[in-house]
Amino acid sequence: MRVVKNGDIHVSVPYGMPHERVKEFIEKNKAWIETARAKNDALQSRRFKFFSQLPLETKEQECDAIGRLDAKVRPLVQRYSGLMKVKPSHVGYRATVSRWGMCDARTRDIYFSVYLLLLPDWCIEHVVVHELAHLLEPNHGPGFYAIMNRFYPQWKEARAEMRRVTKMETEQV
């Protein structure tokens, strides 16, 4: 049983389990559900507070943020593209809160969240290397992490810092 971002409860149930047993299980765990929902609400509140630090309500604010992020990201993309011997076909920016970056390995398009501006520069560097690594290895298997270890050995620390700063850890029981 787990609480998802919108506060809904998801229960994984073995195939064929009687509906009544599922209802009993949920009823027995009402206290856990309430506690988990309260934690989730607090987490979502912290996430909202974090992301609202970068105002993007107007086109002018969005253009300004994209310009500031591009000034940080472009040199990193150029540097690591050369080191990794990869070339993205397009680098773009979006106001996404669910992903820091996105790479379409097929088209070689890479997009970065403008909310990266809220992170330390070394975490932005981690995301750049992460997305470029997907041009060499599309999934998150051992080969991908070997690339990360080679080109940005402190990636684990950067990932931990990003989670700490954004309070995006989730609980699952």
CSV table of C-alpha atoms in Angstrom, one decimal:
chain,number,residue,atom,x,y,z
A,1,MET,CA,0.0,0.0,0.0
A,2,ARG,CA,1.3,3.5,-0.9
A,3,VAL,CA,0.2,7.1,-1.1
A,4,VAL,CA,0.8,8.8,-4.5
A,5,LYS,CA,1.4,12.5,-5.0
A,6,ASN,CA,-2.3,13.5,-5.3
A,7,GLY,CA,-3.0,11.8,-2.0
A,8,ASP,CA,-4.7,8.7,-3.4
A,9,ILE,CA,-4.0,5.3,-1.8
A,10,HIS,CA,-2.8,2.6,-4.2
A,11,VAL,CA,-3.1,-1.0,-2.9
A,12,SER,CA,-1.3,-3.8,-4.7
A,13,VAL,CA,-3.4,-7.0,-4.5
A,14,PRO,CA,-2.7,-10.5,-5.6
A,15,TYR,CA,-4.9,-11.6,-8.5
A,16,GLY,CA,-8.1,-13.3,-7.3
A,17,MET,CA,-8.0,-11.9,-3.8
A,18,PRO,CA,-11.6,-11.4,-2.7
A,19,HIS,CA,-12.8,-7.8,-2.6
A,20,GLU,CA,-13.9,-8.1,1.0
A,21,ARG,CA,-10.4,-9.0,2.2
A,22,VAL,CA,-9.0,-6.0,0.4
A,23,LYS,CA,-11.6,-3.8,2.1
A,24,GLU,CA,-10.7,-5.3,5.5
A,25,PHE,CA,-7.0,-4.7,4.9
A,26,ILE,CA,-7.7,-1.1,4.1
A,27,GLU,CA,-9.9,-0.7,7.2
A,28,LYS,CA,-7.3,-2.2,9.5
A,29,ASN,CA,-4.8,0.3,8.2
A,30,LYS,CA,-6.8,3.5,8.4
A,31,ALA,CA,-4.4,5.0,11.0
A,32,TRP,CA,-1.4,4.3,8.7
A,33,ILE,CA,-3.3,5.8,5.7
A,34,GLU,CA,-4.1,9.0,7.6
A,35,THR,CA,-0.5,9.4,8.8
A,36,ALA,CA,0.9,8.6,5.3
A,37,ARG,CA,-1.5,11.2,3.8
A,38,ALA,CA,-0.5,13.8,6.3
A,39,LYS,CA,3.2,13.2,5.4
A,40,ASN,CA,2.4,13.3,1.7
A,41,ASP,CA,0.5,16.6,2.1
A,42,ALA,CA,3.5,18.1,4.0
A,43,LEU,CA,5.9,16.8,1.2
A,44,GLN,CA,3.7,18.3,-1.5
A,45,SER,CA,3.6,21.6,0.4
A,46,ARG,CA,7.4,21.6,0.6
A,47,ARG,CA,7.7,20.8,-3.1
A,48,PHE,CA,5.3,23.6,-4.0
A,49,LYS,CA,7.2,26.0,-1.8
A,50,PHE,CA,10.5,25.0,-3.4
A,51,PHE,CA,9.3,25.3,-7.0
A,52,SER,CA,7.5,28.6,-6.4
A,53,GLN,CA,10.8,30.2,-5.6
A,54,LEU,CA,11.2,30.7,-9.4
A,55,PRO,CA,8.3,32.8,-10.7
A,56,LEU,CA,7.3,31.8,-14.2
A,57,GLU,CA,3.9,33.5,-14.4
A,58,THR,CA,4.7,35.8,-17.3
A,59,LYS,CA,6.3,35.2,-20.7
A,60,GLU,CA,9.0,37.7,-19.6
A,61,GLN,CA,9.8,35.8,-16.5
A,62,GLU,CA,10.0,32.5,-18.4
A,63,CYS,CA,12.3,34.0,-21.1
A,64,ASP,CA,14.5,35.5,-18.4
A,65,ALA,CA,14.8,32.1,-16.7
A,66,ILE,CA,15.5,30.3,-19.9
A,67,GLY,CA,18.2,32.8,-20.8
A,68,ARG,CA,19.9,32.5,-17.4
A,69,LEU,CA,19.7,28.7,-17.5
A,70,ASP,CA,21.0,28.5,-21.1
A,71,ALA,CA,24.0,30.6,-20.0
A,72,LYS,CA,24.8,27.8,-17.5
A,73,VAL,CA,23.9,24.8,-19.5
A,74,ARG,CA,25.3,25.5,-23.0
A,75,PRO,CA,28.9,25.6,-21.9
A,76,LEU,CA,28.4,22.4,-20.0
A,77,VAL,CA,26.8,20.7,-23.0
A,78,GLN,CA,29.6,21.8,-25.2
A,79,ARG,CA,32.3,20.7,-22.8
A,80,TYR,CA,30.8,17.2,-22.0
A,81,SER,CA,29.6,16.6,-25.6
A,82,GLY,CA,33.3,16.8,-26.6
A,83,LEU,CA,34.5,14.7,-23.7
A,84,MET,CA,31.8,12.0,-24.2
A,85,LYS,CA,32.0,12.2,-28.0
A,86,VAL,CA,28.2,12.8,-28.4
A,87,LYS,CA,26.2,15.5,-30.1
A,88,PRO,CA,22.6,16.3,-29.2
A,89,SER,CA,20.5,17.4,-32.1
A,90,HIS,CA,18.6,20.0,-30.0
A,91,VAL,CA,18.8,21.5,-26.5
A,92,GLY,CA,15.7,23.1,-25.1
A,93,TYR,CA,14.1,24.2,-21.9
A,94,ARG,CA,10.7,23.5,-20.3
A,95,ALA,CA,9.1,24.4,-17.0
A,96,THR,CA,8.8,20.8,-15.7
A,97,VAL,CA,8.6,19.8,-12.1
A,98,SER,CA,8.5,16.1,-12.5
A,99,ARG,CA,11.9,15.8,-14.4
A,100,TRP,CA,15.1,17.8,-14.3
A,101,GLY,CA,15.9,16.7,-17.8
A,102,MET,CA,14.7,14.6,-20.6
A,103,CYS,CA,16.5,12.9,-23.5
A,104,ASP,CA,14.9,11.4,-26.5
A,105,ALA,CA,17.7,9.0,-27.6
A,106,ARG,CA,16.0,8.4,-30.9
A,107,THR,CA,15.9,12.0,-32.0
A,108,ARG,CA,18.8,13.1,-29.8
A,109,ASP,CA,16.8,16.0,-28.4
A,110,ILE,CA,17.5,17.0,-24.8
A,111,TYR,CA,15.4,19.2,-22.7
A,112,PHE,CA,16.2,20.7,-19.3
A,113,SER,CA,13.8,22.0,-16.6
A,114,VAL,CA,14.1,25.7,-16.0
A,115,TYR,CA,13.7,24.9,-12.3
A,116,LEU,CA,17.3,23.7,-12.5
A,117,LEU,CA,18.1,27.4,-11.7
A,118,LEU,CA,17.0,26.6,-8.1
A,119,LEU,CA,19.8,24.1,-7.7
A,120,PRO,CA,23.6,24.5,-7.1
A,121,ASP,CA,25.7,24.6,-10.3
A,122,TRP,CA,27.3,21.2,-9.6
A,123,CYS,CA,23.8,19.6,-9.6
A,124,ILE,CA,23.0,21.3,-12.9
A,125,GLU,CA,26.3,19.8,-14.2
A,126,HIS,CA,25.1,16.4,-13.0
A,127,VAL,CA,21.8,16.7,-15.0
A,128,VAL,CA,23.7,17.8,-18.1
A,129,VAL,CA,26.0,14.8,-17.9
A,130,HIS,CA,23.1,12.5,-17.1
A,131,GLU,CA,21.1,13.5,-20.2
A,132,LEU,CA,24.1,13.4,-22.4
A,133,ALA,CA,24.9,9.9,-21.1
A,134,HIS,CA,21.5,8.8,-22.4
A,135,LEU,CA,22.8,9.5,-25.9
A,136,LEU,CA,25.3,6.6,-25.3
A,137,GLU,CA,23.0,4.4,-23.1
A,138,PRO,CA,19.3,5.0,-23.3
A,139,ASN,CA,18.3,3.2,-20.1
A,140,HIS,CA,19.5,3.3,-16.5
A,141,GLY,CA,21.3,0.0,-16.6
A,142,PRO,CA,24.9,-0.8,-15.4
A,143,GLY,CA,26.3,0.6,-18.6
A,144,PHE,CA,24.6,4.0,-18.0
A,145,TYR,CA,26.0,4.2,-14.4
A,146,ALA,CA,29.5,3.2,-15.7
A,147,ILE,CA,29.3,6.3,-18.0
A,148,MET,CA,28.2,8.5,-15.1
A,149,ASN,CA,31.0,7.2,-13.0
A,150,ARG,CA,33.5,8.0,-15.7
A,151,PHE,CA,32.4,11.5,-16.6
A,152,TYR,CA,30.8,12.7,-13.4
A,153,PRO,CA,31.9,10.6,-10.5
A,154,GLN,CA,30.1,12.7,-7.9
A,155,TRP,CA,26.7,12.0,-9.5
A,156,LYS,CA,25.5,10.1,-6.4
A,157,GLU,CA,26.2,13.1,-4.1
A,158,ALA,CA,24.6,15.4,-6.6
A,159,ARG,CA,21.5,13.3,-6.8
A,160,ALA,CA,21.3,13.1,-3.0
A,161,GLU,CA,21.7,16.9,-2.8
A,162,MET,CA,18.9,17.4,-5.3
A,163,ARG,CA,16.6,15.2,-3.4
A,164,ARG,CA,17.5,16.9,-0.1
A,165,VAL,CA,17.0,20.4,-1.4
A,166,THR,CA,13.7,19.7,-3.1
A,167,LYS,CA,12.4,17.3,-0.4
A,168,MET,CA,11.2,15.0,-3.1
A,169,GLU,CA,11.8,11.8,-1.2
A,170,THR,CA,8.7,9.6,-1.1
A,171,GLU,CA,7.7,7.0,1.5
A,172,GLN,CA,6.4,3.6,0.5
A,173,VAL,CA,5.2,0.8,2.7
